[in-house]
């Protein structure tokens, strides 16, 4: 006769597996979005209001004080209460309802900026929210030029940016860009209307270098390069704005240059370290770029000379003589 003990163990183990599977099944599961501070009531699926149920949040049992019959009632929810909520029937732990609660806020008006840093190829628009919503958001952007709707090609990185290619240069027709942000709790939008030439803003000049001028204690030679993103500096030349100051002062000195990518500072303080930056702008349209990366330089300084005069030589000799001490002498006396 076979031993019944192993069979009984298998039956118990199978029962445990079934209960576990029931408790962790995904019946009637969905995502529920609620605003911060809202009162939330969850029904236990199709269970009657008076049915005996057990609720868990992220696998932890919820106190009965939050129950109204079989309903779960959460007052003034906050961000910490986001998570997975599950309802089980009685003591059988049969899963009847499951939802993932996402607590967040509706989006505020998004911040939108459009700029051409590669004129005349086109422009890009970028955007962000002034504050987080804590739940997923979707963005939709439309660009209209006169009566024509244009495609704004979205970048892979960063995700909150897209590009428009100019189809007509020197157009006097305004662009209208509208950005709409939407999430499960609401939506908001903002609109920009502008002329082509008003959004032209180059990137800062690159590879700024400042060097001292030999034998000139008040001069510094500064050079730089056009921003690499500016596609045609020959047809659309840039002008530059140079600012510099010694580190010991807070006041900047400025020089505007209509052409060229170098300048010699002639009024530097001798021996003082300087900080130097350059900005760029299209000759005719748009606004100034941001400042370039700051560089530091100090004007040429004469090397100190070590001179030996006759007086210094006499003083050195006298000092050496007076400090000289003869070694002690041992005297030997011969009484013989």
Tab-separated table of N, CA, C and O in Angstrom, residues 151-229:
chain	number	residue	atom	x	y	z
A	151	UNK	N	5.337	71.087	-40.836
A	151	UNK	CA	5.713	69.952	-40.006
A	151	UNK	C	6.935	70.327	-39.175
A	151	UNK	O	7.950	70.784	-39.710
A	152	UNK	N	6.820	70.132	-37.864
A	152	UNK	CA	7.953	70.362	-36.970
A	152	UNK	C	8.553	68.998	-36.646
A	152	UNK	O	7.953	68.189	-35.931
A	153	UNK	N	9.729	68.724	-37.198
A	153	UNK	CA	10.368	67.410	-37.054
A	153	UNK	C	10.964	67.281	-35.655
A	153	UNK	O	11.880	68.012	-35.289
A	154	UNK	N	10.462	66.313	-34.889
A	154	UNK	CA	10.899	66.159	-33.496
A	154	UNK	C	12.274	65.508	-33.432
A	154	UNK	O	12.585	64.590	-34.184
A	155	UNK	N	13.098	66.018	-32.498
A	155	UNK	CA	14.415	65.445	-32.265
A	155	UNK	C	14.287	64.188	-31.412
A	155	UNK	O	13.376	64.060	-30.595
A	156	UNK	N	15.243	63.278	-31.591
A	156	UNK	CA	15.298	62.106	-30.709
A	156	UNK	C	15.777	62.540	-29.332
A	156	UNK	O	15.187	62.187	-28.308
A	157	UNK	N	16.830	63.306	-29.305
A	157	UNK	CA	17.347	63.890	-28.063
A	157	UNK	C	17.753	65.330	-28.354
A	157	UNK	O	18.493	65.579	-29.315
A	158	UNK	N	17.334	66.297	-27.543
A	158	UNK	CA	16.364	66.127	-26.462
A	158	UNK	C	14.953	65.916	-27.002
A	158	UNK	O	14.637	66.345	-28.121
A	159	UNK	N	14.108	65.266	-26.209
A	159	UNK	CA	12.771	64.907	-26.669
A	159	UNK	C	11.839	66.110	-26.753
A	159	UNK	O	10.839	66.064	-27.445
A	160	UNK	N	12.159	67.168	-26.035
A	160	UNK	CA	11.258	68.334	-25.997
A	160	UNK	C	11.695	69.407	-26.993
A	160	UNK	O	11.739	70.595	-26.668
A	161	UNK	N	12.034	68.987	-28.214
A	161	UNK	CA	12.478	69.955	-29.219
A	161	UNK	C	12.125	69.449	-30.612
A	161	UNK	O	12.134	68.249	-30.872
A	162	UNK	N	11.826	70.387	-31.523
A	162	UNK	CA	11.571	70.022	-32.920
A	162	UNK	C	12.088	71.132	-33.830
A	162	UNK	O	12.304	72.274	-33.384
A	163	UNK	N	12.306	70.789	-35.093
A	163	UNK	CA	12.905	71.705	-36.066
A	163	UNK	C	11.937	72.020	-37.216
A	163	UNK	O	11.183	71.168	-37.661
A	164	UNK	N	12.023	73.268	-37.673
A	164	UNK	CA	11.292	73.729	-38.854
A	164	UNK	C	12.310	74.167	-39.904
A	164	UNK	O	13.261	74.896	-39.595
A	165	UNK	N	12.137	73.732	-41.124
A	165	UNK	CA	13.016	74.159	-42.217
A	165	UNK	C	12.375	75.337	-42.943
A	165	UNK	O	11.205	75.274	-43.312
A	166	UNK	N	13.171	76.411	-43.139
A	166	UNK	CA	12.655	77.569	-43.869
A	166	UNK	C	12.379	77.180	-45.329
A	166	UNK	O	13.248	76.627	-46.007
A	167	UNK	N	11.182	77.476	-45.762
A	167	UNK	CA	10.828	77.231	-47.158
A	167	UNK	C	10.931	78.503	-47.990
A	167	UNK	O	11.014	78.453	-49.210
A	168	UNK	N	10.945	79.651	-47.310
A	168	UNK	CA	10.971	80.930	-48.022
A	168	UNK	C	11.750	81.932	-47.175
A	168	UNK	O	11.367	82.231	-46.049
A	169	UNK	N	12.860	82.421	-47.713
A	169	UNK	CA	13.689	83.379	-46.977
A	169	UNK	C	13.111	84.781	-47.067
A	169	UNK	O	12.429	85.135	-48.035
A	170	UNK	N	13.409	85.572	-46.051
A	170	UNK	CA	13.014	86.986	-45.996
A	170	UNK	C	11.498	87.136	-46.094
A	170	UNK	O	10.995	88.088	-46.681
A	171	UNK	N	10.787	86.192	-45.518
A	171	UNK	CA	9.329	86.248	-45.544
A	171	UNK	C	8.835	87.276	-44.538
A	171	UNK	O	9.354	87.389	-43.430
A	172	UNK	N	7.812	88.026	-44.906
A	172	UNK	CA	7.190	88.999	-43.997
A	172	UNK	C	5.949	88.426	-43.325
A	172	UNK	O	5.289	89.121	-42.557
A	173	UNK	N	5.636	87.150	-43.626
A	173	UNK	CA	4.476	86.495	-43.027
A	173	UNK	C	4.879	85.931	-41.660
A	173	UNK	O	5.925	85.300	-41.529
A	174	UNK	N	4.062	86.154	-40.664
A	174	UNK	CA	4.382	85.722	-39.316
A	174	UNK	C	4.188	84.214	-39.147
A	174	UNK	O	3.376	83.590	-39.834
A	175	UNK	N	4.939	83.664	-38.206
A	175	UNK	CA	4.770	82.279	-37.789
A	175	UNK	C	3.925	82.253	-36.516
A	175	UNK	O	4.070	83.115	-35.640
A	176	UNK	N	3.071	81.232	-36.413
A	176	UNK	CA	2.265	81.025	-35.207
A	176	UNK	C	2.512	79.601	-34.716
A	176	UNK	O	2.218	78.624	-35.411
A	177	UNK	N	3.078	79.495	-33.510
A	177	UNK	CA	3.419	78.190	-32.947
A	177	UNK	C	2.570	77.981	-31.688
A	177	UNK	O	2.591	78.816	-30.776
A	178	UNK	N	1.854	76.879	-31.640
A	178	UNK	CA	1.003	76.558	-30.496
A	178	UNK	C	1.428	75.208	-29.921
A	178	UNK	O	1.545	74.219	-30.653
A	179	UNK	N	1.663	75.203	-28.614
A	179	UNK	CA	2.045	73.974	-27.914
A	179	UNK	C	0.956	73.621	-26.917
A	179	UNK	O	0.551	74.449	-26.102
A	180	UNK	N	0.483	72.375	-26.977
A	180	UNK	CA	-0.546	71.900	-26.059
A	180	UNK	C	-0.001	70.707	-25.281
A	180	UNK	O	0.549	69.770	-25.881
A	181	UNK	N	-0.129	70.756	-23.959
A	181	UNK	CA	0.291	69.647	-23.105
A	181	UNK	C	-0.956	69.045	-22.467
A	181	UNK	O	-1.846	69.768	-22.004
A	182	UNK	N	-1.020	67.716	-22.451
A	182	UNK	CA	-2.200	67.009	-21.955
A	182	UNK	C	-1.772	65.869	-21.047
A	182	UNK	O	-0.795	65.162	-21.347
A	183	UNK	N	-2.471	65.689	-19.939
A	183	UNK	CA	-2.343	64.469	-19.153
A	183	UNK	C	-3.731	64.021	-18.700
A	183	UNK	O	-4.740	64.633	-19.082
A	184	UNK	N	-3.806	62.965	-17.904
A	184	UNK	CA	-5.091	62.383	-17.527
A	184	UNK	C	-5.929	63.311	-16.666
A	184	UNK	O	-7.138	63.082	-16.512
A	185	UNK	N	-5.322	64.368	-16.114
A	185	UNK	CA	-6.044	65.259	-15.207
A	185	UNK	C	-6.378	66.613	-15.829
A	185	UNK	O	-7.036	67.434	-15.191
A	186	UNK	N	-5.917	66.878	-17.048
A	186	UNK	CA	-6.235	68.157	-17.677
A	186	UNK	C	-5.270	68.482	-18.798
A	186	UNK	O	-4.415	67.676	-19.175
A	187	UNK	N	-5.396	69.684	-19.348
A	187	UNK	CA	-4.487	70.122	-20.405
A	187	UNK	C	-4.313	71.638	-20.342
A	187	UNK	O	-5.091	72.354	-19.706
A	188	UNK	N	-3.278	72.122	-21.012
A	188	UNK	CA	-2.979	73.549	-21.052
A	188	UNK	C	-2.200	73.824	-22.331
A	188	UNK	O	-1.665	72.897	-22.957
A	189	UNK	N	-2.112	75.085	-22.724
A	189	UNK	CA	-1.423	75.413	-23.974
A	189	UNK	C	-0.856	76.821	-23.917
A	189	UNK	O	-1.220	77.630	-23.061
A	190	UNK	N	0.041	77.089	-24.844
A	190	UNK	CA	0.606	78.427	-25.009
A	190	UNK	C	0.894	78.646	-26.489
A	190	UNK	O	1.122	77.690	-27.238
A	191	UNK	N	0.904	79.932	-26.919
A	191	UNK	CA	1.085	80.263	-28.339
A	191	UNK	C	2.099	81.391	-28.485
A	191	UNK	O	2.090	82.349	-27.710
A	192	UNK	N	2.977	81.257	-29.472
A	192	UNK	CA	3.918	82.308	-29.844
A	192	UNK	C	3.636	82.738	-31.283
A	192	UNK	O	3.413	81.901	-32.155
A	193	UNK	N	3.671	84.049	-31.522
A	193	UNK	CA	3.549	84.592	-32.875
A	193	UNK	C	4.747	85.509	-33.115
A	193	UNK	O	5.015	86.403	-32.309
A	194	UNK	N	5.473	85.300	-34.207
A	194	UNK	CA	6.710	86.066	-34.402
A	194	UNK	C	7.054	86.166	-35.882
A	194	UNK	O	6.600	85.377	-36.712
A	195	UNK	N	7.885	87.166	-36.211
A	195	UNK	CA	8.488	87.302	-37.533
A	195	UNK	C	9.761	86.480	-37.591
A	195	UNK	O	10.427	86.250	-36.571
A	196	UNK	N	10.119	86.082	-38.772
A	196	UNK	CA	11.301	85.250	-38.980
A	196	UNK	C	12.565	85.881	-38.389
A	196	UNK	O	13.346	85.218	-37.703
A	197	UNK	N	12.768	87.165	-38.634
A	197	UNK	CA	14.041	87.794	-38.266
A	197	UNK	C	14.190	88.025	-36.766
A	197	UNK	O	15.298	88.224	-36.274
A	198	UNK	N	13.080	88.010	-36.010
A	198	UNK	CA	13.172	88.331	-34.582
A	198	UNK	C	13.729	87.190	-33.749
A	198	UNK	O	14.147	87.400	-32.613
A	199	UNK	N	13.728	85.957	-34.271
A	199	UNK	CA	14.183	84.819	-33.464
A	199	UNK	C	15.598	84.380	-33.821
A	199	UNK	O	16.081	83.359	-33.332
A	200	UNK	N	16.271	85.142	-34.694
A	200	UNK	CA	17.644	84.791	-35.057
A	200	UNK	C	18.578	85.113	-33.894
A	200	UNK	O	18.668	86.261	-33.450
A	201	UNK	N	19.254	84.087	-33.403
A	201	UNK	CA	20.190	84.246	-32.276
A	201	UNK	C	21.293	83.203	-32.432
A	201	UNK	O	21.064	82.013	-32.204
A	202	UNK	N	22.493	83.627	-32.821
A	202	UNK	CA	23.581	82.654	-33.014
A	202	UNK	C	23.981	81.992	-31.695
A	202	UNK	O	23.673	82.481	-30.602
A	203	UNK	N	24.677	80.879	-31.819
A	203	UNK	CA	25.347	80.288	-30.657
A	203	UNK	C	26.579	81.134	-30.331
A	203	UNK	O	27.057	81.901	-31.178
A	204	UNK	N	27.139	81.021	-29.137
A	204	UNK	CA	28.315	81.837	-28.781
A	204	UNK	C	29.533	81.500	-29.642
A	204	UNK	O	29.647	80.372	-30.151
A	205	UNK	N	30.435	82.461	-29.840
A	205	UNK	CA	31.693	82.170	-30.532
A	205	UNK	C	32.444	81.035	-29.834
A	205	UNK	O	32.290	80.808	-28.629
A	206	UNK	N	33.274	80.353	-30.601
A	206	UNK	CA	33.980	79.175	-30.088
A	206	UNK	C	35.491	79.401	-30.088
A	206	UNK	O	36.015	80.283	-30.768
A	207	UNK	N	36.171	78.557	-29.307
A	207	UNK	CA	37.643	78.536	-29.252
A	207	UNK	C	38.227	79.923	-28.991
A	207	UNK	O	39.141	80.384	-29.700
A	208	UNK	N	37.710	80.601	-27.991
A	208	UNK	CA	38.237	81.919	-27.615
A	208	UNK	C	39.591	81.719	-26.949
A	208	UNK	O	39.741	80.901	-26.040
A	209	UNK	N	40.582	82.484	-27.412
A	209	UNK	CA	41.954	82.394	-26.891
A	209	UNK	C	42.451	83.799	-26.590
A	209	UNK	O	42.253	84.717	-27.391
A	210	UNK	N	43.082	83.982	-25.449
A	210	UNK	CA	43.687	85.268	-25.079
A	210	UNK	C	45.150	85.028	-24.699
A	210	UNK	O	45.445	84.134	-23.904
A	211	UNK	N	46.050	85.845	-25.290
A	211	UNK	CA	47.485	85.664	-25.053
A	211	UNK	C	48.138	87.010	-24.755
A	211	UNK	O	47.709	88.044	-25.288
A	212	UNK	N	49.190	87.011	-23.942
A	212	UNK	CA	49.947	88.246	-23.733
A	212	UNK	C	50.745	88.614	-24.972
A	212	UNK	O	51.084	87.756	-25.795
A	213	UNK	N	51.031	89.913	-25.125
A	213	UNK	CA	51.832	90.401	-26.238
A	213	UNK	C	53.251	90.640	-25.708
A	213	UNK	O	53.438	91.436	-24.775
A	214	UNK	N	54.269	89.975	-26.270
A	214	UNK	CA	55.630	90.127	-25.755
A	214	UNK	C	56.071	91.592	-25.729
A	214	UNK	O	55.802	92.360	-26.655
A	215	UNK	N	56.708	91.948	-24.613
A	215	UNK	CA	57.269	93.291	-24.401
A	215	UNK	C	56.205	94.383	-24.329
A	215	UNK	O	56.522	95.568	-24.452
A	216	UNK	N	54.936	93.990	-24.150
A	216	UNK	CA	53.846	94.962	-24.004
A	216	UNK	C	53.034	94.629	-22.754
A	216	UNK	O	52.146	93.775	-22.795
A	217	UNK	N	53.339	95.275	-21.629
A	217	UNK	CA	52.698	94.911	-20.354
A	217	UNK	C	51.236	95.342	-20.239
A	217	UNK	O	50.605	95.044	-19.236
A	218	UNK	N	50.685	96.021	-21.265
A	218	UNK	CA	49.289	96.465	-21.183
A	218	UNK	C	48.422	95.907	-22.314
A	218	UNK	O	47.310	96.369	-22.524
A	219	UNK	N	48.935	94.878	-23.024
A	219	UNK	CA	48.194	94.365	-24.171
A	219	UNK	C	47.891	92.878	-24.024
A	219	UNK	O	48.668	92.118	-23.465
A	220	UNK	N	46.724	92.521	-24.594
A	220	UNK	CA	46.324	91.116	-24.688
A	220	UNK	C	45.726	90.878	-26.079
A	220	UNK	O	44.898	91.656	-26.535
A	221	UNK	N	46.176	89.821	-26.732
A	221	UNK	CA	45.633	89.462	-28.040
A	221	UNK	C	44.518	88.432	-27.843
A	221	UNK	O	44.733	87.372	-27.254
A	222	UNK	N	43.325	88.766	-28.357
A	222	UNK	CA	42.170	87.869	-28.215
A	222	UNK	C	41.733	87.421	-29.610
A	222	UNK	O	41.614	88.237	-30.527
A	223	UNK	N	41.485	86.117	-29.773
A	223	UNK	CA	40.981	85.579	-31.039
A	223	UNK	C	39.895	84.553	-30.747
A	223	UNK	O	39.817	84.001	-29.649
A	224	UNK	N	39.056	84.285	-31.747
A	224	UNK	CA	37.952	83.341	-31.584
A	224	UNK	C	37.522	82.849	-32.968
A	224	UNK	O	38.043	83.302	-33.991
A	225	UNK	N	36.549	81.950	-32.987
A	225	UNK	CA	36.016	81.414	-34.248
A	225	UNK	C	34.501	81.583	-34.281
A	225	UNK	O	33.846	81.641	-33.237
A	226	UNK	N	33.954	81.659	-35.491
A	226	UNK	CA	32.505	81.692	-35.638
A	226	UNK	C	31.895	80.423	-35.039
A	226	UNK	O	32.517	79.357	-35.066
A	227	UNK	N	30.681	80.504	-34.505
A	227	UNK	CA	30.034	79.284	-34.022
A	227	UNK	C	29.878	78.283	-35.153
A	227	UNK	O	29.489	78.640	-36.270
A	228	UNK	N	30.191	77.025	-34.887
A	228	UNK	CA	30.152	75.996	-35.925
A	228	UNK	C	28.737	75.758	-36.443
A	228	UNK	O	28.560	75.223	-37.547
A	229	UNK	N	27.713	76.135	-35.670
A	229	UNK	CA	26.327	75.938	-36.099
A	229	UNK	C	25.867	77.007	-37.091
A	229	UNK	O	24.813	76.850	-37.712
